[in-house]
PDB file of C-alpha atoms in Angstrom:
ATOM      1  CA  GLY A 243     106.473  90.575  94.515  1.00 32.00           C
ATOM      2  CA  GLU A 244     106.603  90.163  98.602  1.00 34.00           C
ATOM      3  CA  SER A 245     104.017  91.826 100.832  1.00 44.00           C
ATOM      4  CA  VAL A 246     104.017  92.938 104.254  1.00 55.00           C
ATOM      5  CA  GLY A 247     100.508  92.689 106.267  1.00 52.00           C
ATOM      6  CA  LEU A 248      98.809  93.408 109.627  1.00 45.00           C
ATOM      7  CA  HIS A 249      97.165  90.971 111.556  1.00 45.00           C
ATOM      8  CA  LEU A 250      94.025  93.578 112.589  1.00 49.00           C
ATOM      9  CA  PRO A 251      93.053  96.484 110.503  1.00 81.00           C
ATOM     10  CA  THR A 252      91.556  98.063 113.692  1.00 90.00           C
ATOM     11  CA  LEU A 253      92.310  97.802 117.378  1.00 93.00           C
ATOM     12  CA  SER A 254      90.663  99.704 120.209  1.00 95.00           C
ATOM     13  CA  VAL A 255      92.423  99.987 123.758  1.00 96.00           C
ATOM     14  CA  GLN A 256      91.535 102.101 126.946  1.00 97.00           C
ATOM     15  CA  GLU A 257      93.542 104.757 127.700  1.00 97.00           C
ATOM     16  CA  GLY A 258      96.247 104.181 130.036  1.00 97.00           C
ATOM     17  CA  ASP A 259      96.638 100.211 128.738  1.00 97.00           C
ATOM     18  CA  ASN A 260      99.441  98.728 126.726  1.00 97.00           C
ATOM     19  CA  SER A 261      98.699  98.497 123.211  1.00 96.00           C
ATOM     20  CA  ILE A 262     100.442  95.644 120.903  1.00 96.00           C
ATOM     21  CA  ILE A 263     100.294  96.020 117.062  1.00 95.00           C
ATOM     22  CA  ASN A 264     101.368  93.067 115.023  1.00 93.00           C
ATOM     23  CA  CYS A 265     102.705  92.993 111.500  1.00 92.00           C
ATOM     24  CA  ALA A 266     103.589  89.801 109.516  1.00 91.00           C
ATOM     25  CA  TYR A 267     106.040  89.940 106.739  1.00 87.00           C
ATOM     26  CA  SER A 268     107.221  87.414 104.245  1.00 79.00           C
ATOM     27  CA  ASN A 269     110.416  88.381 102.499  1.00 85.00           C
ATOM     28  CA  SER A 270     112.863  86.595 104.527  1.00 86.00           C
ATOM     29  CA  ALA A 271     115.859  88.647 102.849  1.00 86.00           C
ATOM     30  CA  SER A 272     114.253  91.898 104.666  1.00 88.00           C
ATOM     31  CA  ASP A 273     116.966  93.217 107.106  1.00 88.00           C
ATOM     32  CA  TYR A 274     115.438  96.690 107.765  1.00 90.00           C
ATOM     33  CA  PHE A 275     111.851  97.632 109.529  1.00 93.00           C
ATOM     34  CA  ILE A 276     110.226 100.406 110.325  1.00 93.00           C
ATOM     35  CA  TRP A 277     106.849 101.690 112.251  1.00 95.00           C
ATOM     36  CA  TYR A 278     105.236 104.407 111.057  1.00 95.00           C
ATOM     37  CA  LYS A 279     102.187 106.798 112.721  1.00 96.00           C
ATOM     38  CA  GLN A 280     100.033 108.551 110.556  1.00 94.00           C
ATOM     39  CA  GLU A 281      97.181 110.639 112.206  1.00 93.00           C
ATOM     40  CA  SER A 282      94.196 111.963 110.237  1.00 88.00           C
ATOM     41  CA  GLY A 283      95.425 114.529 107.385  1.00 86.00           C
ATOM     42  CA  LYS A 284      99.007 114.115 107.883  1.00 90.00           C
ATOM     43  CA  GLY A 285     101.914 112.132 106.341  1.00 92.00           C
ATOM     44  CA  PRO A 286     103.035 109.134 107.921  1.00 93.00           C
ATOM     45  CA  GLN A 287     105.628 109.783 110.349  1.00 93.00           C
ATOM     46  CA  PHE A 288     108.818 107.660 111.502  1.00 92.00           C
ATOM     47  CA  ILE A 289     108.176 106.094 115.261  1.00 94.00           C
ATOM     48  CA  ILE A 290     111.325 103.538 115.557  1.00 95.00           C
ATOM     49  CA  ASP A 291     112.929 100.997 113.313  1.00 93.00           C
ATOM     50  CA  ILE A 292     115.235  97.853 114.092  1.00 94.00           C
ATOM     51  CA  ARG A 293     117.563  95.888 112.032  1.00 92.00           C
ATOM     52  CA  SER A 294     117.459  92.185 111.385  1.00 92.00           C
ATOM     53  CA  ASN A 295     120.653  91.644 113.812  1.00 93.00           C
ATOM     54  CA  MET A 296     118.459  92.749 116.542  1.00 95.00           C
ATOM     55  CA  ASP A 297     115.429  91.176 118.185  1.00 96.00           C
ATOM     56  CA  LYS A 298     114.073  93.754 120.208  1.00 97.00           C
ATOM     57  CA  ARG A 299     114.662  97.885 120.386  1.00 97.00           C
ATOM     58  CA  GLN A 300     112.920 100.384 122.720  1.00 97.00           C
ATOM     59  CA  GLY A 301     112.220 104.047 122.234  1.00 94.00           C
ATOM     60  CA  GLN A 302     110.192 106.166 124.485  1.00 92.00           C
ATOM     61  CA  ARG A 303     107.069 104.246 125.337  1.00 96.00           C
ATOM     62  CA  VAL A 304     107.481 102.431 122.398  1.00 97.00           C
ATOM     63  CA  THR A 305     109.193  98.715 122.198  1.00 98.00           C
ATOM     64  CA  VAL A 306     109.391  96.851 118.675  1.00 97.00           C
ATOM     65  CA  LEU A 307     110.084  93.237 118.538  1.00 97.00           C
ATOM     66  CA  LEU A 308     111.467  91.368 115.681  1.00 97.00           C
ATOM     67  CA  ASN A 309     111.000  87.551 115.425  1.00 96.00           C
ATOM     68  CA  LYS A 310     112.759  86.580 112.392  1.00 93.00           C
ATOM     69  CA  THR A 311     111.858  82.624 112.930  1.00 93.00           C
ATOM     70  CA  VAL A 312     108.209  83.524 112.106  1.00 93.00           C
ATOM     71  CA  LYS A 313     108.681  86.684 110.341  1.00 93.00           C
ATOM     72  CA  HIS A 314     106.626  88.726 112.521  1.00 94.00           C
ATOM     73  CA  LEU A 315     107.331  92.205 113.648  1.00 95.00           C
ATOM     74  CA  SER A 316     105.129  94.023 116.888  1.00 96.00           C
ATOM     75  CA  LEU A 317     104.870  97.641 118.147  1.00 97.00           C
ATOM     76  CA  GLN A 318     104.278  97.754 121.644  1.00 98.00           C
ATOM     77  CA  ILE A 319     102.984 101.135 123.079  1.00 98.00           C
ATOM     78  CA  ALA A 320     103.127 101.704 126.554  1.00 97.00           C
ATOM     79  CA  ALA A 321     100.218 103.379 128.751  1.00 97.00           C
ATOM     80  CA  THR A 322      98.587 104.262 125.493  1.00 97.00           C
ATOM     81  CA  GLN A 323      97.124 107.976 125.324  1.00 96.00           C
ATOM     82  CA  PRO A 324      94.680 109.664 123.335  1.00 96.00           C
ATOM     83  CA  GLY A 325      97.332 111.179 121.337  1.00 96.00           C
ATOM     84  CA  ASP A 326      98.294 107.650 119.934  1.00 97.00           C
ATOM     85  CA  SER A 327      94.718 107.141 118.407  1.00 96.00           C
ATOM     86  CA  ALA A 328      96.301 106.740 114.671  1.00 95.00           C
ATOM     87  CA  VAL A 329      97.212 104.315 112.040  1.00 93.00           C
ATOM     88  CA  TYR A 330     100.265 102.855 112.179  1.00 95.00           C
ATOM     89  CA  PHE A 331     102.210 101.172 109.323  1.00 90.00           C
ATOM     90  CA  CYS A 332     105.103  98.797 109.449  1.00 92.00           C
ATOM     91  CA  ALA A 333     107.082  98.581 106.363  1.00 91.00           C
ATOM     92  CA  GLU A 334     110.119  96.070 105.406  1.00 89.00           C
ATOM     93  CA  GLY A 335     113.177  97.120 103.321  1.00 83.00           C
ATOM     94  CA  GLY A 336     116.592  95.643 102.691  1.00 73.00           C
ATOM     95  CA  GLY A 337     117.488  92.794 100.944  1.00 65.00           C
ATOM     96  CA  SER A 338     117.383  92.537  97.097  1.00 60.00           C
ATOM     97  CA  ALA A 339     114.410  95.331  97.469  1.00 61.00           C
ATOM     98  CA  ARG A 340     114.830  98.079  95.794  1.00 62.00           C
ATOM     99  CA  GLN A 341     112.384 100.305  98.300  1.00 73.00           C
ATOM    100  CA  LEU A 342     110.338  99.964 101.187  1.00 81.00           C
ATOM    101  CA  THR A 343     107.287  97.855 101.149  1.00 84.00           C
ATOM    102  CA  PHE A 344     104.108  98.863 103.654  1.00 86.00           C
ATOM    103  CA  GLY A 345     101.767  96.964 105.169  1.00 84.00           C
ATOM    104  CA  SER A 346      97.964  98.520 104.707  1.00 80.00           C
ATOM    105  CA  GLY A 347      98.075  99.811 108.358  1.00 88.00           C
ATOM    106  CA  THR A 348      95.874  99.392 111.649  1.00 91.00           C
ATOM    107  CA  GLN A 349      93.576 101.791 113.222  1.00 92.00           C
ATOM    108  CA  LEU A 350      94.486 102.439 116.951  1.00 96.00           C
ATOM    109  CA  THR A 351      91.839 103.928 118.614  1.00 96.00           C
ATOM    110  CA  VAL A 352      92.014 104.806 122.435  1.00 96.00           C
ATOM    111  CA  LEU A 353      89.079 105.090 124.395  1.00 94.00           C
ATOM    112  CA  PRO A 354      88.514 107.404 127.365  1.00 89.00           C
TER     113      PRO A 354
ATOM    114  CA  GLU B 204     112.675 123.009 110.563  1.00 83.00           C
ATOM    115  CA  ALA B 205     113.321 120.255 108.728  1.00 81.00           C
ATOM    116  CA  GLN B 206     110.621 119.233 106.422  1.00 93.00           C
ATOM    117  CA  VAL B 207     109.190 117.888 103.308  1.00 96.00           C
ATOM    118  CA  THR B 208     106.644 120.264 101.279  1.00 97.00           C
ATOM    119  CA  GLN B 209     104.106 119.000  98.942  1.00 97.00           C
ATOM    120  CA  ASN B 210     101.858 121.407  96.796  1.00 97.00           C
ATOM    121  CA  PRO B 211      99.163 121.651  96.557  1.00 97.00           C
ATOM    122  CA  ARG B 212      97.514 120.081  99.705  1.00 96.00           C
ATOM    123  CA  TYR B 213      94.124 119.583  97.557  1.00 97.00           C
ATOM    124  CA  LEU B 214      93.500 119.175  93.664  1.00 97.00           C
ATOM    125  CA  ILE B 215      90.510 118.328  91.788  1.00 97.00           C
ATOM    126  CA  THR B 216      91.083 118.163  87.867  1.00 96.00           C
ATOM    127  CA  VAL B 217      89.524 116.847  85.088  1.00 97.00           C
ATOM    128  CA  THR B 218      90.489 113.605  82.825  1.00 98.00           C
ATOM    129  CA  GLY B 219      93.563 114.731  80.595  1.00 97.00           C
ATOM    130  CA  LYS B 220      94.456 118.278  81.590  1.00 97.00           C
ATOM    131  CA  LYS B 221      98.541 117.863  82.799  1.00 97.00           C
ATOM    132  CA  LEU B 222      99.106 118.566  86.231  1.00 98.00           C
ATOM    133  CA  THR B 223     102.149 118.962  88.410  1.00 98.00           C
ATOM    134  CA  VAL B 224     102.393 118.090  92.240  1.00 98.00           C
ATOM    135  CA  THR B 225     105.577 119.579  93.606  1.00 98.00           C
ATOM    136  CA  CYS B 226     107.651 118.329  96.190  1.00 98.00           C
ATOM    137  CA  SER B 227     110.587 120.041  98.025  1.00 98.00           C
ATOM    138  CA  GLN B 228     112.780 118.778 100.925  1.00 97.00           C
ATOM    139  CA  ASN B 229     115.527 121.031 103.236  1.00 96.00           C
ATOM    140  CA  MET B 230     117.440 118.507 104.473  1.00 94.00           C
ATOM    141  CA  ASN B 231     119.916 117.655 101.988  1.00 93.00           C
ATOM    142  CA  HIS B 232     118.508 114.512 101.319  1.00 92.00           C
ATOM    143  CA  GLU B 233     119.919 112.232  98.316  1.00 91.00           C
ATOM    144  CA  TYR B 234     116.776 109.878  98.191  1.00 91.00           C
ATOM    145  CA  MET B 235     113.390 111.022  97.210  1.00 93.00           C
ATOM    146  CA  SER B 236     110.179 109.318  96.366  1.00 94.00           C
ATOM    147  CA  TRP B 237     106.663 109.068  95.434  1.00 96.00           C
ATOM    148  CA  TYR B 238     103.585 107.211  96.919  1.00 95.00           C
ATOM    149  CA  ARG B 239     100.158 107.189  96.396  1.00 96.00           C
ATOM    150  CA  GLN B 240      97.748 105.779  99.185  1.00 93.00           C
ATOM    151  CA  ASP B 241      94.497 103.972  98.774  1.00 89.00           C
ATOM    152  CA  PRO B 242      92.137 102.276 101.162  1.00 82.00           C
ATOM    153  CA  GLY B 243      93.291  98.690 101.766  1.00 76.00           C
ATOM    154  CA  LEU B 244      96.138  99.119  99.893  1.00 80.00           C
ATOM    155  CA  GLY B 245      98.562 101.067 102.072  1.00 82.00           C
ATOM    156  CA  LEU B 246     101.496 102.823 100.614  1.00 89.00           C
ATOM    157  CA  ARG B 247     102.560 101.950  97.117  1.00 91.00           C
ATOM    158  CA  GLN B 248     105.531 103.389  95.617  1.00 92.00           C
ATOM    159  CA  ILE B 249     105.550 105.400  92.135  1.00 96.00           C
ATOM    160  CA  TYR B 250     108.828 106.551  91.417  1.00 95.00           C
ATOM    161  CA  TYR B 251     112.112 107.489  93.201  1.00 93.00           C
ATOM    162  CA  SER B 252     114.949 109.056  92.864  1.00 93.00           C
ATOM    163  CA  MET B 253     118.527 107.721  94.403  1.00 89.00           C
ATOM    164  CA  ASN B 254     120.411 111.619  93.352  1.00 91.00           C
ATOM    165  CA  VAL B 255     120.049 114.184  90.941  1.00 95.00           C
ATOM    166  CA  GLU B 256     119.021 113.160  87.542  1.00 95.00           C
ATOM    167  CA  VAL B 257     118.980 109.505  88.842  1.00 93.00           C
ATOM    168  CA  THR B 258     115.258 108.375  88.944  1.00 95.00           C
ATOM    169  CA  ASP B 259     113.538 104.666  88.445  1.00 93.00           C
ATOM    170  CA  LYS B 260     109.950 103.331  88.747  1.00 94.00           C
ATOM    171  CA  GLY B 261     108.496 101.902  91.884  1.00 91.00           C
ATOM    172  CA  ASP B 262     105.585  99.528  92.048  1.00 89.00           C
ATOM    173  CA  VAL B 263     102.847 101.489  90.396  1.00 95.00           C
ATOM    174  CA  PRO B 264     104.686 104.113  87.767  1.00 97.00           C
ATOM    175  CA  GLU B 265     102.012 103.832  84.866  1.00 97.00           C
ATOM    176  CA  GLY B 266     100.480 107.309  84.128  1.00 97.00           C
ATOM    177  CA  TYR B 267     103.318 109.195  86.143  1.00 98.00           C
ATOM    178  CA  LYS B 268     106.432 110.918  85.465  1.00 98.00           C
ATOM    179  CA  VAL B 269     108.935 112.279  87.702  1.00 98.00           C
ATOM    180  CA  SER B 270     112.255 114.589  87.358  1.00 97.00           C
ATOM    181  CA  ARG B 271     115.250 115.359  89.586  1.00 97.00           C
ATOM    182  CA  LYS B 272     117.023 118.177  88.110  1.00 97.00           C
ATOM    183  CA  GLU B 273     117.938 119.673  91.380  1.00 97.00           C
ATOM    184  CA  LYS B 274     118.396 117.602  94.827  1.00 96.00           C
ATOM    185  CA  ARG B 275     115.882 119.327  96.962  1.00 97.00           C
ATOM    186  CA  ASN B 276     112.713 118.978  94.232  1.00 98.00           C
ATOM    187  CA  PHE B 277     111.224 116.046  92.664  1.00 98.00           C
ATOM    188  CA  PRO B 278     108.061 116.999  91.015  1.00 98.00           C
ATOM    189  CA  LEU B 279     105.262 114.553  90.343  1.00 98.00           C
ATOM    190  CA  ILE B 280     103.803 114.719  86.701  1.00 98.00           C
ATOM    191  CA  LEU B 281     100.342 113.191  85.528  1.00 98.00           C
ATOM    192  CA  GLU B 282     100.925 113.994  81.655  1.00 96.00           C
ATOM    193  CA  SER B 283      97.080 113.054  81.199  1.00 97.00           C
ATOM    194  CA  PRO B 284      95.158 112.199  84.693  1.00 98.00           C
ATOM    195  CA  SER B 285      92.472 109.737  84.677  1.00 98.00           C
ATOM    196  CA  PRO B 286      90.090 108.947  87.506  1.00 98.00           C
ATOM    197  CA  ASN B 287      91.915 105.868  88.749  1.00 97.00           C
ATOM    198  CA  GLN B 288      94.681 108.230  89.408  1.00 98.00           C
ATOM    199  CA  THR B 289      92.507 109.727  92.315  1.00 98.00           C
ATOM    200  CA  SER B 290      94.471 109.316  95.278  1.00 97.00           C
ATOM    201  CA  LEU B 291      96.402 110.689  98.402  1.00 96.00           C
ATOM    202  CA  TYR B 292      99.910 111.089  97.148  1.00 98.00           C
ATOM    203  CA  PHE B 293     103.136 111.499  99.614  1.00 97.00           C
ATOM    204  CA  CYS B 294     106.632 112.869  98.577  1.00 97.00           C
ATOM    205  CA  ALA B 295     109.125 111.556 101.022  1.00 94.00           C
ATOM    206  CA  SER B 296     113.002 111.750 101.081  1.00 93.00           C
ATOM    207  CA  SER B 297     115.658 110.016 103.290  1.00 88.00           C
ATOM    208  CA  PRO B 298     118.960 110.635 103.465  1.00 82.00           C
ATOM    209  CA  GLN B 299     120.676 107.273 102.794  1.00 70.00           C
ATOM    210  CA  GLY B 300     117.854 105.435 100.686  1.00 61.00           C
ATOM    211  CA  ARG B 301     115.738 102.454 101.202  1.00 58.00           C
ATOM    212  CA  ASN B 302     117.401 101.187 104.435  1.00 61.00           C
ATOM    213  CA  THR B 303     116.768 104.520 106.546  1.00 73.00           C
ATOM    214  CA  GLU B 304     113.758 106.072 107.518  1.00 80.00           C
ATOM    215  CA  ALA B 305     111.843 108.306 105.034  1.00 85.00           C
ATOM    216  CA  PHE B 306     110.602 111.706 105.920  1.00 91.00           C
ATOM    217  CA  PHE B 307     107.186 112.207 104.592  1.00 94.00           C
ATOM    218  CA  GLY B 308     105.167 115.278 103.392  1.00 96.00           C
ATOM    219  CA  GLN B 309     101.785 116.075 104.418  1.00 95.00           C
ATOM    220  CA  GLY B 310     100.294 114.559 101.354  1.00 96.00           C
ATOM    221  CA  THR B 311      98.133 116.038  98.055  1.00 98.00           C
ATOM    222  CA  ARG B 312      94.745 114.754  97.521  1.00 97.00           C
ATOM    223  CA  LEU B 313      94.101 114.467  94.358  1.00 98.00           C
ATOM    224  CA  THR B 314      90.332 113.843  92.541  1.00 98.00           C
ATOM    225  CA  VAL B 315      90.517 113.339  89.094  1.00 98.00           C
ATOM    226  CA  VAL B 316      86.830 113.778  87.290  1.00 97.00           C
TER     227      VAL B 316
END
């Protein structure tokens, strides 16, 4: 089956800097993408989503970019805060897929 | 408060002893699903349900059963648990299925010895 992967398993950033978390997907038929945040001991929490008819979507302090040409998705977090420390997952869906397919996650650590 | 509630949060059991993990959502969502989360493997879907009395296998259904007799509840049943089912389990619900955001429960940490 198709898979979703993340370029880096861990990412450390200084508090106040911007964070960029990347995700590569391989199913060209996917038309829906989501980013989730999972804090220790908690379930994944929705951050932002984007459909394939868009290449950028902004939320509060977060921006998702979609590059369908190279099948790449990124999550940008502005002015990273200690509360942003978590594991971030991307997921893809749509097309012929019966359900969302999740990547293995990137651990973001915010340094003081 | 809109939420997905799983019980229990932690469970240690012995091989072969049947167990059920409950999941309930109060958002009137039609779509519910179960995932397991293992280190390095991310979230893998076990079973999902599009609506009451409609269930289907996900990517890793072996050794699990589900039922959807009511819209709000979607229990996960392990008839004969084995150590390879030791994992962190999440229930999720969403209003329209696979192309909308899923709301996750807090997770159930299961250990089978």
